[in-house]
Amino acid sequence: MSDSSYDVIVIGSGPGGYVCAIRAAQLGLKTACVERRATLGGTCLNIGCIPSKALLQASEKYEEAQHDLAAFGVKVGKVDLDLKAMMGHKDGVVKANTAGVEFLFKKNKIDWLKGSARIAAADTVEVTGDGGAKSHKTKAIVIASGSDVAPLAGVEIDEKKIVSSTGALDLPKVPKKLVVIGGGYIGLEMGSVWQRLGAEVTVVEFLDRILPGMDGEVSKHMQRILKKQGMTFKLGTKVTGAKPNAKGVALTLEPAKGGSAETVDADVVLLSIGRVPHIEGLGLADVGVAIDNRGRIVTDGHYATNVAGIYAIGDVIVGPMLAHKAEEEGVAVAELLAGQRGHVNYDAIPGVVYTWPEVAQVGRTEEQLKEDGVAYKAGKFPLTANGRARAMNATDGFVKILADAKTDKVLGVHILSAEAGTMIAEAALAMEFGASAEDIARTCHAHPTLNEAVKEAALAVDGRPLHI
Ligand code: FAD
Ligand code: NAI
């Protein structure tokens, strides 16, 4: 016997799931969302995007007060860290955001089914919560169960001495030495937080570069800036083991290509070598949902799995593991289920690393264009020549625009700058509209803004920047 029936049941309330549920409800579908966490919002709002940005923002203020305000003629006395208050700020931001999603569920009359979901059949979701198991009938199921930390053999996470991003968001004190395994998004963001708060940070990266998905020139430049900030890098290096001891953790490292091992001590180790799709307990094998060789749910262009009535979106399917990508897919699948034409343009999904300065990109990198054999022109403009950046004492970085050599269509935009994450929106919009570099160059940009550097880079594609 079923306890209730719906048009759509969404499994998971992360940015993919909760946005999908809201859009489905807006379109008149009777919608429920299953979430087993005590609060809504998934990884992103509880232990991901939001708390990490709260700490990045707060630690940036600490760094500024300590080192940067004097140059603006602002004298401050002794600057002290109140880590408990900083964590309180982060927890407050998380609470406000997760409560916000709960409010939106109520407003849109979405049922929150509290507990763990298992797909019993293509039209039945079983939810096991405090009150036992309940069965719910539905016309469609959208799996948005997200992702989890990728493990590494020999490095056992205890969330105290050897932490994942979750533990790194909640350390009770500033470690003297923090070793970060993986020089990607989490490693550089959380490494920056703790370095600003006083930790000596060493990043151990398997490849011979950090931020492997980003444009090579940007990632090289970023590494130089982070090094200047005090971060140490061990590139082309693998961790073969991490053993907790009385003092902290002893790590053994080896060159990635093989060679002699070395030992490094740390107070805390952060494991951040990527994330893996989370499909455990969903019962996918029983209903026959196909999984690829990397554990991701296989979907077609309309987010449909191989089992009629079951769909999947977000981190659990192919593509960048980013909150806004999951959100776009959530909207698209809800619209498709309501008979509309939901669609996501995967060529214009921005990626941002919220370090100082920030790294942002949309579209293809120079390396990708070369590999694809695309003839392109590049226009670059340094922040040192931007008036607003000078006023902000934030002249590190540049904007680079890559455009098709023949048609001038923008193929990729790469920004290393303060507020690059905000600046990139202009580039994403331009790409969404199929703009040429000339279109950006001829668009009036307010003065003085950092975004004028985007216009100048567009002018530089045609060899005519004005301010350099
Ligand atoms: P998730 O957010 O992972 O949500 C899935 C939810 O499903 C979870 O709440 C889980 O409890 C629930 N669930 C799973 N299985 C079941 C089940 N069987 N029954 C009931 N509930 C279930 N991305 C950005 O774009 N910008 C950022 O700044 C950013 N920062 C990040 C920082 C960190 C430290 C981390 C870890 C990630 C960050 N990300 C960021 C990535 C972002 O969090 C993910 O891409 C995004 O959360 C994916 O959304 P999702 O809806 O697919 O899944
Ligand atoms: P990541 O994929 O960004 O970076 C992992 C890094 O670890 C890579 O540089 C990789 O080469 C390296 N690596 C892999 N195996 C290794 C090994 N054995 N030893 C040493 N290095 C190794 O993954 P990360 O940082 O864990 O983040 C997971 C995902 O979460 C990101 O890919 C991103 O999708 C999302 N995220 C997004 C953020 C944002 O949008 N600002 C912030 C944080 C996370």
Coordinates of C-alpha atoms and ligand atoms in Angstrom, one line a residue:
M1 CA 0.0 0.0 0.0
S2 CA 1.4 3.4 -0.9
D3 CA 1.3 6.2 1.7
S4 CA 0.9 9.0 -0.9
S5 CA 1.3 9.6 -4.6
Y6 CA 3.1 12.4 -6.6
D7 CA 3.9 13.6 -10.1
V8 CA 7.6 13.9 -9.2
I9 CA 9.7 12.7 -6.3
V10 CA 13.2 14.2 -6.2
I11 CA 15.8 12.3 -4.3
G12 CA 18.3 14.7 -2.6
S13 CA 17.8 18.4 -1.7
G14 CA 21.1 19.8 -3.0
P15 CA 21.1 22.6 -5.6
G16 CA 20.1 20.1 -8.2
G17 CA 17.3 18.6 -6.2
Y18 CA 15.8 21.5 -4.4
V19 CA 15.8 23.7 -7.5
C20 CA 14.2 20.9 -9.6
A21 CA 11.5 20.5 -6.9
I22 CA 10.8 24.3 -6.9
R23 CA 10.5 24.5 -10.7
A24 CA 8.4 21.3 -10.9
A25 CA 6.0 22.8 -8.2
Q26 CA 5.9 26.1 -10.1
L27 CA 4.8 24.2 -13.2
G28 CA 1.9 22.7 -11.3
L29 CA 3.4 19.2 -10.6
K30 CA 2.6 17.6 -7.3
T31 CA 6.2 17.4 -5.9
A32 CA 8.0 15.8 -3.0
C33 CA 11.7 15.8 -2.2
V34 CA 13.5 13.2 -0.1
E35 CA 16.3 14.3 2.1
R36 CA 17.9 12.4 5.0
R37 CA 20.1 15.3 6.3
A38 CA 18.6 17.3 9.2
T39 CA 18.6 20.4 7.0
L40 CA 17.9 21.0 3.3
G41 CA 20.4 22.3 0.7
G42 CA 22.7 19.3 0.2
T43 CA 26.4 19.4 0.1
C44 CA 26.5 22.9 -1.3
L45 CA 24.6 24.7 1.5
N46 CA 25.6 22.5 4.4
I47 CA 29.2 21.5 3.9
G48 CA 30.3 22.9 0.5
C49 CA 29.9 26.2 -1.4
I50 CA 28.3 28.2 1.4
P51 CA 30.3 27.4 4.5
S52 CA 33.6 27.5 2.5
K53 CA 32.7 30.9 1.1
A54 CA 31.8 32.2 4.5
L55 CA 35.2 31.2 5.8
L56 CA 37.0 32.5 2.7
Q57 CA 35.3 35.8 3.2
A58 CA 36.0 36.0 6.9
S59 CA 39.7 34.9 6.6
E60 CA 40.1 37.5 3.8
K61 CA 39.0 40.2 6.2
Y62 CA 41.5 38.9 8.8
E63 CA 44.3 39.0 6.2
E64 CA 43.2 42.4 5.1
A65 CA 43.1 43.8 8.6
Q66 CA 46.5 42.4 9.4
H67 CA 48.4 43.2 6.2
D68 CA 46.5 45.3 3.7
L69 CA 44.6 48.1 5.3
A70 CA 47.7 50.2 6.2
A71 CA 48.4 50.8 2.5
F72 CA 45.0 52.5 2.3
G73 CA 45.9 54.7 5.2
V74 CA 43.7 52.8 7.6
K75 CA 45.6 52.2 10.9
V76 CA 44.4 49.3 13.0
G77 CA 45.8 48.1 16.4
K78 CA 46.7 44.6 17.1
V79 CA 44.6 42.2 15.1
D80 CA 43.4 39.1 16.9
L81 CA 41.7 36.0 15.6
D82 CA 38.5 34.8 17.2
L83 CA 38.2 31.5 15.5
K84 CA 35.0 30.6 17.4
A85 CA 33.3 33.7 16.3
M86 CA 34.5 33.1 12.7
M87 CA 33.0 29.6 12.8
G88 CA 29.9 31.2 14.3
H89 CA 29.6 33.4 11.3
K90 CA 29.9 30.4 9.0
D91 CA 27.3 28.4 10.9
G92 CA 24.9 31.3 10.9
V93 CA 25.2 31.7 7.1
V94 CA 24.6 28.0 6.6
K95 CA 21.6 28.1 8.9
A96 CA 20.0 31.1 7.1
N97 CA 20.5 29.4 3.7
T98 CA 19.2 26.0 4.7
A99 CA 16.2 27.5 6.5
G100 CA 15.6 29.6 3.3
V101 CA 15.2 26.4 1.3
E102 CA 12.8 25.0 3.8
F103 CA 10.8 28.2 3.5
L104 CA 10.8 27.9 -0.3
F105 CA 9.5 24.3 0.0
K106 CA 6.6 25.4 2.2
K107 CA 5.9 28.4 -0.1
N108 CA 5.8 26.1 -3.1
K109 CA 3.8 23.3 -1.3
I110 CA 6.6 20.8 -1.8
D111 CA 6.5 17.8 0.7
W112 CA 9.9 17.2 2.4
L113 CA 10.0 13.4 2.9
K114 CA 12.5 13.0 5.7
G115 CA 14.7 9.9 5.5
S116 CA 16.7 7.8 3.1
A117 CA 15.2 7.0 -0.3
R118 CA 15.4 3.6 -2.1
I119 CA 13.9 3.2 -5.5
A120 CA 11.6 0.1 -5.1
A121 CA 10.3 0.3 -8.6
A122 CA 10.2 2.9 -11.5
D123 CA 7.0 4.3 -9.9
T124 CA 7.7 3.7 -6.2
V125 CA 10.1 5.4 -3.7
E126 CA 10.5 3.9 -0.3
V127 CA 11.6 6.4 2.4
T128 CA 13.1 5.2 5.7
G129 CA 13.1 7.8 8.4
D130 CA 12.5 8.0 12.1
G131 CA 8.9 6.6 11.8
G132 CA 10.1 3.5 9.8
A133 CA 9.7 2.9 6.1
K134 CA 7.0 4.5 3.9
S135 CA 6.2 3.8 0.3
H136 CA 5.3 6.6 -2.2
K137 CA 3.9 6.3 -5.7
T138 CA 5.1 8.7 -8.3
K139 CA 4.9 9.3 -12.1
A140 CA 8.6 10.3 -12.3
I141 CA 11.7 10.0 -10.1
V142 CA 14.6 12.5 -10.3
I143 CA 17.8 11.3 -8.7
A144 CA 19.9 14.2 -7.4
S145 CA 21.8 12.3 -4.7
G146 CA 25.1 14.3 -5.3
S147 CA 28.6 13.2 -4.6
D148 CA 31.0 12.3 -1.8
V149 CA 34.7 12.6 -1.1
A150 CA 37.0 10.5 -3.3
P151 CA 39.0 8.2 -1.1
L152 CA 42.8 7.5 -1.3
A153 CA 44.3 4.2 -0.3
G154 CA 46.5 4.6 2.8
V155 CA 44.9 7.9 3.8
E156 CA 42.1 7.1 6.2
I157 CA 39.8 10.1 6.9
D158 CA 39.0 10.6 10.7
E159 CA 37.8 14.2 10.3
K160 CA 40.2 15.2 13.1
K161 CA 43.8 14.8 12.0
I162 CA 43.1 13.6 8.5
V163 CA 40.1 15.5 7.2
S164 CA 37.9 15.9 4.1
S165 CA 36.6 19.3 3.2
T166 CA 33.9 18.7 5.9
G167 CA 36.4 18.5 8.7
A168 CA 38.5 21.3 7.1
L169 CA 35.4 23.6 7.5
D170 CA 35.3 22.9 11.2
L171 CA 38.8 22.7 12.7
P172 CA 38.8 23.7 16.4
K173 CA 42.1 25.4 16.1
V174 CA 44.5 26.7 13.4
P175 CA 47.0 23.8 12.6
K176 CA 50.6 24.8 12.6
K177 CA 51.3 22.6 9.5
L178 CA 48.5 21.7 7.1
V179 CA 49.3 19.4 4.2
V180 CA 46.7 19.4 1.4
I181 CA 46.5 16.4 -0.9
G182 CA 45.2 17.7 -4.3
G183 CA 45.8 21.2 -5.8
G184 CA 42.2 21.6 -7.1
Y185 CA 39.2 23.7 -6.1
I186 CA 39.0 22.5 -2.5
G187 CA 42.7 22.2 -1.8
L188 CA 43.4 25.8 -2.9
E189 CA 40.2 27.3 -1.3
M190 CA 40.5 25.6 2.1
G191 CA 44.3 25.8 2.0
S192 CA 43.9 29.6 1.5
V193 CA 41.5 29.9 4.5
W194 CA 43.9 28.2 6.9
Q195 CA 47.0 29.8 5.5
R196 CA 45.4 33.2 6.1
L197 CA 44.6 32.2 9.6
G198 CA 48.3 31.3 10.3
A199 CA 48.9 27.7 9.1
E200 CA 52.0 26.7 7.0
V201 CA 50.3 25.1 4.0
T202 CA 51.9 22.6 1.7
V203 CA 49.9 21.4 -1.4
V204 CA 50.9 17.9 -2.7
E205 CA 49.6 17.5 -6.3
F206 CA 49.9 14.4 -8.4
L207 CA 50.1 16.3 -11.7
D208 CA 52.8 18.8 -12.7
R209 CA 50.4 21.7 -12.4
I210 CA 47.6 22.9 -10.1
L211 CA 44.0 23.5 -11.2
P212 CA 44.2 20.9 -14.0
G213 CA 40.9 21.9 -15.6
M214 CA 41.8 25.6 -15.9
D215 CA 43.7 27.4 -18.6
G216 CA 47.5 26.5 -18.3
E217 CA 48.7 30.1 -18.3
V218 CA 46.2 31.1 -15.6
S219 CA 47.1 28.1 -13.4
K220 CA 50.8 28.9 -13.7
H221 CA 50.3 32.5 -12.8
M222 CA 48.0 31.5 -9.9
Q223 CA 50.6 29.2 -8.5
R224 CA 53.1 32.0 -8.5
I225 CA 50.7 34.3 -6.6
L226 CA 49.9 31.6 -4.0
K227 CA 53.6 30.9 -3.6
K228 CA 54.1 34.6 -2.9
Q229 CA 51.3 34.3 -0.3
G230 CA 53.4 31.6 1.4
M231 CA 51.9 28.4 0.1
T232 CA 54.4 25.6 -0.7
F233 CA 53.8 23.2 -3.7
K234 CA 55.0 19.7 -4.3
L235 CA 53.9 19.0 -7.8
G236 CA 54.3 15.7 -9.6
T237 CA 54.1 14.0 -6.2
K238 CA 51.9 11.3 -4.8
V239 CA 51.0 10.5 -1.2
T240 CA 51.6 6.8 -0.5
G241 CA 50.4 6.8 3.1
A242 CA 49.4 9.0 6.0
K243 CA 49.7 7.7 9.6
P244 CA 48.3 9.5 12.6
N245 CA 50.7 9.7 15.5
A246 CA 50.9 11.4 18.9
K247 CA 52.1 14.7 17.3
G248 CA 50.0 14.8 14.2
V249 CA 50.3 12.8 10.9
A250 CA 53.3 11.4 9.2
L251 CA 53.0 11.4 5.4
T252 CA 55.0 9.4 2.9
L253 CA 55.4 11.0 -0.5
E254 CA 56.9 9.7 -3.7
P255 CA 57.5 11.4 -7.1
A256 CA 54.5 10.5 -9.3
K257 CA 56.7 9.0 -11.9
G258 CA 58.5 6.9 -9.3
G259 CA 61.7 7.5 -7.3
S260 CA 62.8 7.7 -3.7
A261 CA 60.2 8.3 -0.9
E262 CA 60.3 11.1 1.6
T263 CA 58.4 11.7 4.9
V264 CA 56.6 14.9 5.8
D265 CA 55.0 15.8 9.1
A266 CA 51.7 17.6 9.5
D267 CA 49.3 18.6 12.2
V268 CA 46.4 18.1 9.9
V269 CA 46.1 16.6 6.5
L270 CA 43.3 17.6 4.1
L271 CA 42.3 15.0 1.4
S272 CA 40.9 16.8 -1.6
I273 CA 41.6 14.7 -4.7
G274 CA 38.1 15.0 -6.2
R275 CA 34.6 13.7 -5.5
V276 CA 32.7 10.6 -6.6
P277 CA 29.0 10.2 -7.4
H278 CA 26.8 9.1 -4.5
I279 CA 24.5 6.3 -5.4
E280 CA 24.8 4.0 -2.4
G281 CA 21.5 2.7 -1.0
L282 CA 19.4 3.9 -3.9
G283 CA 18.7 0.4 -5.1
L284 CA 19.8 1.2 -8.7
A285 CA 21.0 -2.3 -9.5
D286 CA 17.6 -3.8 -8.5
V287 CA 15.7 -1.5 -10.8
G288 CA 18.3 -1.8 -13.6
V289 CA 19.6 1.8 -13.8
A290 CA 22.8 1.9 -15.9
I291 CA 26.0 3.2 -14.3
D292 CA 29.2 4.1 -16.3
N293 CA 32.7 3.0 -15.4
R294 CA 33.2 6.0 -13.1
G295 CA 30.1 5.3 -11.0
R296 CA 28.0 8.0 -12.7
I297 CA 24.3 7.4 -13.6
V298 CA 24.0 7.3 -17.4
T299 CA 21.5 9.7 -18.9
D300 CA 20.4 10.9 -22.3
G301 CA 20.2 14.5 -23.5
H302 CA 16.9 14.8 -21.5
Y303 CA 18.3 13.5 -18.2
A304 CA 16.4 10.2 -18.7
T305 CA 18.1 7.0 -17.5
N306 CA 17.7 3.7 -19.3
V307 CA 14.7 3.0 -17.0
A308 CA 11.5 4.8 -18.1
G309 CA 10.3 7.3 -15.5
I310 CA 13.7 7.6 -13.7
Y311 CA 15.9 10.7 -14.4
A312 CA 19.1 12.0 -12.9
I313 CA 20.9 15.4 -12.6
G314 CA 23.8 17.1 -10.8
D315 CA 27.0 15.6 -9.4
V316 CA 25.6 12.1 -9.9
I317 CA 25.8 12.4 -13.7
V318 CA 28.5 13.4 -16.2
G319 CA 29.8 17.0 -16.2
P320 CA 31.5 19.5 -13.9
M321 CA 30.5 18.9 -10.2
L322 CA 29.3 22.5 -9.7
A323 CA 26.2 23.8 -7.9
H324 CA 25.1 26.0 -10.8
K325 CA 25.4 23.2 -13.3
A326 CA 23.2 21.0 -11.0
E327 CA 20.7 23.9 -10.7
E328 CA 20.4 24.4 -14.5
E329 CA 19.8 20.7 -14.9
G330 CA 17.2 20.8 -12.1
V331 CA 15.2 23.4 -14.0
A332 CA 15.7 21.7 -17.3
V333 CA 14.4 18.3 -16.2
A334 CA 11.4 19.8 -14.4
E335 CA 10.5 21.7 -17.5
L336 CA 10.9 18.6 -19.6
L337 CA 8.7 16.6 -17.2
A338 CA 6.0 19.4 -17.5
G339 CA 6.1 19.1 -21.3
Q340 CA 8.3 22.1 -21.9
R341 CA 11.7 22.3 -23.7
G342 CA 14.2 22.5 -20.8
H343 CA 17.8 22.8 -22.0
V344 CA 21.3 23.4 -20.6
N345 CA 24.1 25.0 -22.7
Y346 CA 27.2 23.1 -21.5
D347 CA 29.5 25.4 -23.5
A348 CA 28.7 28.3 -21.2
I349 CA 29.0 27.0 -17.7
P350 CA 31.4 29.1 -15.6
G351 CA 33.9 27.7 -13.1
V352 CA 35.3 29.9 -10.3
V353 CA 37.9 29.2 -7.6
Y354 CA 37.3 31.7 -4.8
T355 CA 40.9 32.2 -3.8
W356 CA 42.6 35.7 -3.7
P357 CA 42.7 36.7 -6.4
E358 CA 39.8 34.6 -7.8
V359 CA 40.2 32.4 -10.9
A360 CA 37.2 32.2 -13.3
Q361 CA 36.7 30.7 -16.6
V362 CA 33.9 29.9 -19.1
G363 CA 34.3 28.0 -22.4
R364 CA 37.4 26.3 -23.7
T365 CA 41.1 26.8 -22.6
E366 CA 44.0 27.4 -25.0
E367 CA 45.1 23.8 -24.4
Q368 CA 41.6 22.5 -25.4
L369 CA 41.4 24.7 -28.5
K370 CA 44.8 23.4 -29.6
E371 CA 43.8 19.8 -29.0
D372 CA 40.6 20.4 -30.9
G373 CA 42.6 21.9 -33.8
V374 CA 40.6 25.2 -33.6
A375 CA 42.4 28.3 -35.0
Y376 CA 41.9 31.1 -32.5
K377 CA 43.0 34.6 -31.6
A378 CA 43.9 35.6 -28.0
G379 CA 43.4 39.0 -26.5
K380 CA 44.9 39.7 -23.0
F381 CA 44.7 42.7 -20.7
P382 CA 46.6 42.9 -17.4
L383 CA 44.8 44.3 -14.2
T384 CA 47.9 46.5 -13.6
A385 CA 46.5 48.7 -16.4
N386 CA 43.0 48.9 -14.9
G387 CA 42.2 52.1 -12.9
R388 CA 39.8 50.4 -10.5
A389 CA 42.2 47.5 -9.8
R390 CA 44.8 50.1 -8.9
A391 CA 42.4 51.9 -6.6
M392 CA 41.7 48.5 -4.9
N393 CA 45.4 47.6 -4.6
A394 CA 44.4 44.5 -6.6
T395 CA 46.5 44.5 -9.7
D396 CA 47.5 40.9 -9.7
G397 CA 46.1 39.1 -12.7
F398 CA 44.7 39.5 -16.2
V399 CA 41.7 38.8 -18.5
K400 CA 42.2 36.6 -21.5
I401 CA 39.6 36.2 -24.3
L402 CA 40.0 33.4 -26.9
A403 CA 38.0 33.9 -30.1
D404 CA 37.6 32.0 -33.3
A405 CA 40.2 33.2 -35.8
K406 CA 37.7 33.3 -38.7
T407 CA 34.4 34.2 -37.1
D408 CA 35.6 36.1 -34.0
K409 CA 33.0 34.1 -31.9
V410 CA 34.1 34.0 -28.2
L411 CA 35.2 30.4 -27.4
G412 CA 36.7 30.9 -23.9
V413 CA 37.2 33.6 -21.3
H414 CA 39.8 33.3 -18.5
I415 CA 40.0 35.7 -15.7
L416 CA 42.5 35.9 -12.8
S417 CA 41.5 38.9 -10.7
A418 CA 39.9 40.1 -7.6
E419 CA 36.1 39.5 -8.1
A420 CA 36.7 37.3 -11.1
G421 CA 33.7 35.2 -10.1
T422 CA 31.5 38.2 -10.6
M423 CA 33.3 39.5 -13.7
I424 CA 32.9 36.1 -15.5
A425 CA 29.0 36.5 -15.6
E426 CA 29.5 39.0 -18.5
A427 CA 31.5 36.5 -20.4
A428 CA 29.0 33.7 -19.8
L429 CA 26.1 35.9 -21.0
A430 CA 28.1 36.9 -24.1
M431 CA 28.8 33.2 -24.9
E432 CA 25.2 32.3 -24.2
F433 CA 24.2 34.8 -26.9
G434 CA 26.9 33.6 -29.3
A435 CA 28.8 36.9 -29.1
S436 CA 31.9 37.8 -31.0
A437 CA 34.9 39.5 -29.3
E438 CA 33.9 42.6 -31.3
D439 CA 30.5 42.6 -29.6
I440 CA 32.1 42.8 -26.1
A441 CA 34.6 45.4 -27.4
R442 CA 31.8 47.6 -28.6
T443 CA 29.7 47.3 -25.5
C444 CA 29.9 50.3 -23.2
H445 CA 31.3 49.3 -19.8
A446 CA 30.9 51.5 -16.8
H447 CA 34.1 53.3 -15.6
P448 CA 35.9 52.7 -13.4
T449 CA 35.2 49.0 -13.0
L450 CA 37.2 45.8 -13.1
N451 CA 35.0 44.7 -16.0
E452 CA 36.6 47.3 -18.2
A453 CA 39.5 44.8 -18.4
V454 CA 37.1 42.4 -20.1
K455 CA 36.3 45.0 -22.7
E456 CA 40.0 45.7 -23.2
A457 CA 40.8 42.0 -23.6
A458 CA 38.1 41.9 -26.3
L459 CA 39.7 44.9 -28.0
A460 CA 43.1 43.2 -27.7
V461 CA 41.7 40.2 -29.7
D462 CA 41.7 42.7 -32.6
G463 CA 45.0 44.2 -31.6
R464 CA 43.5 47.5 -30.5
P465 CA 43.4 47.8 -26.7
L466 CA 43.1 51.4 -25.6
H467 CA 44.8 51.6 -22.2
I468 CA 48.0 49.7 -22.7
Ligands
FAD1 P1 24.4 17.5 -3.4 O1 24.5 18.9 -3.1 O2 25.5 16.6 -3.0 O3 23.1 17.0 -2.6 C1 22.7 15.7 -2.6 C2 21.8 15.5 -1.4 O4 21.2 14.2 -1.6 C3 22.5 15.4 -0.1 O5 22.0 16.3 0.8 C4 22.3 14.0 0.4 O6 22.1 13.9 1.8 C5 21.0 13.6 -0.3 N1 20.9 12.2 -0.5 C6 21.8 11.3 -1.2 N2 21.3 10.1 -1.3 C7 20.1 10.1 -0.6 C8 19.1 9.1 -0.3 N3 19.2 7.9 -0.7 N4 18.0 9.5 0.4 C9 17.9 10.8 0.8 N5 18.7 11.8 0.6 C10 19.8 11.4 -0.1 N6 30.2 24.2 -6.3 C11 30.0 25.5 -6.8 O7 29.4 25.7 -7.9 N7 30.6 26.6 -6.2 C12 31.3 26.4 -5.0 O8 31.7 27.4 -4.5 C13 31.4 25.1 -4.5 N8 32.1 25.0 -3.4 C14 32.2 23.7 -2.8 C15 33.0 23.5 -1.7 C16 33.1 22.3 -1.1 C17 33.9 22.1 0.2 C18 32.5 21.2 -1.7 C19 32.6 19.8 -1.1 C20 31.8 21.3 -2.9 C21 31.6 22.6 -3.5 N9 30.9 22.8 -4.7 C22 30.8 24.0 -5.2 C23 30.3 21.7 -5.4 C24 28.8 21.6 -5.1 O9 28.6 21.5 -3.7 C25 28.2 20.5 -5.8 O10 28.4 20.5 -7.2 C26 26.6 20.5 -5.6 O11 26.3 20.5 -4.2 C27 26.0 19.3 -6.3 O12 24.6 19.4 -6.1 P2 23.7 18.1 -6.2 O13 22.3 18.6 -6.0 O14 24.0 17.3 -7.4 O15 24.1 17.2 -4.9
NAI2 P1 39.4 18.7 -8.0 O1 39.1 17.8 -9.0 O2 39.1 20.2 -8.1 O3 41.0 18.7 -7.6 C1 41.6 17.5 -7.3 C2 43.1 17.6 -7.5 O4 43.7 16.5 -6.9 C3 43.5 17.7 -9.0 O5 44.4 18.7 -9.2 C4 44.1 16.3 -9.2 O6 45.1 16.3 -10.2 C5 44.7 16.0 -7.8 N1 44.9 14.6 -7.5 C6 44.1 13.5 -7.9 N2 44.6 12.4 -7.3 C7 45.7 12.8 -6.6 C8 46.5 12.1 -5.7 N3 46.4 10.7 -5.6 N4 47.5 12.7 -5.1 C9 47.6 14.1 -5.2 N5 46.8 14.8 -6.0 C10 45.8 14.2 -6.7 O7 38.7 18.1 -6.7 P2 38.5 18.8 -5.2 O8 39.3 19.9 -5.0 O9 38.5 17.6 -4.3 O10 37.0 19.3 -5.3 C11 35.9 18.4 -5.8 C12 35.0 19.1 -6.7 O11 34.1 19.9 -5.9 C13 35.7 20.1 -7.7 O12 36.1 19.4 -8.8 C14 34.5 21.0 -8.0 O13 33.7 20.4 -9.0 C15 33.8 21.1 -6.7 N6 34.2 22.3 -5.9 C16 33.9 23.5 -6.5 C17 34.3 24.6 -5.9 C18 34.0 25.9 -6.6 O14 33.2 25.9 -7.5 N7 34.6 27.0 -6.2 C19 34.9 24.7 -4.6 C20 35.1 23.3 -4.1 C21 34.8 22.2 -4.7

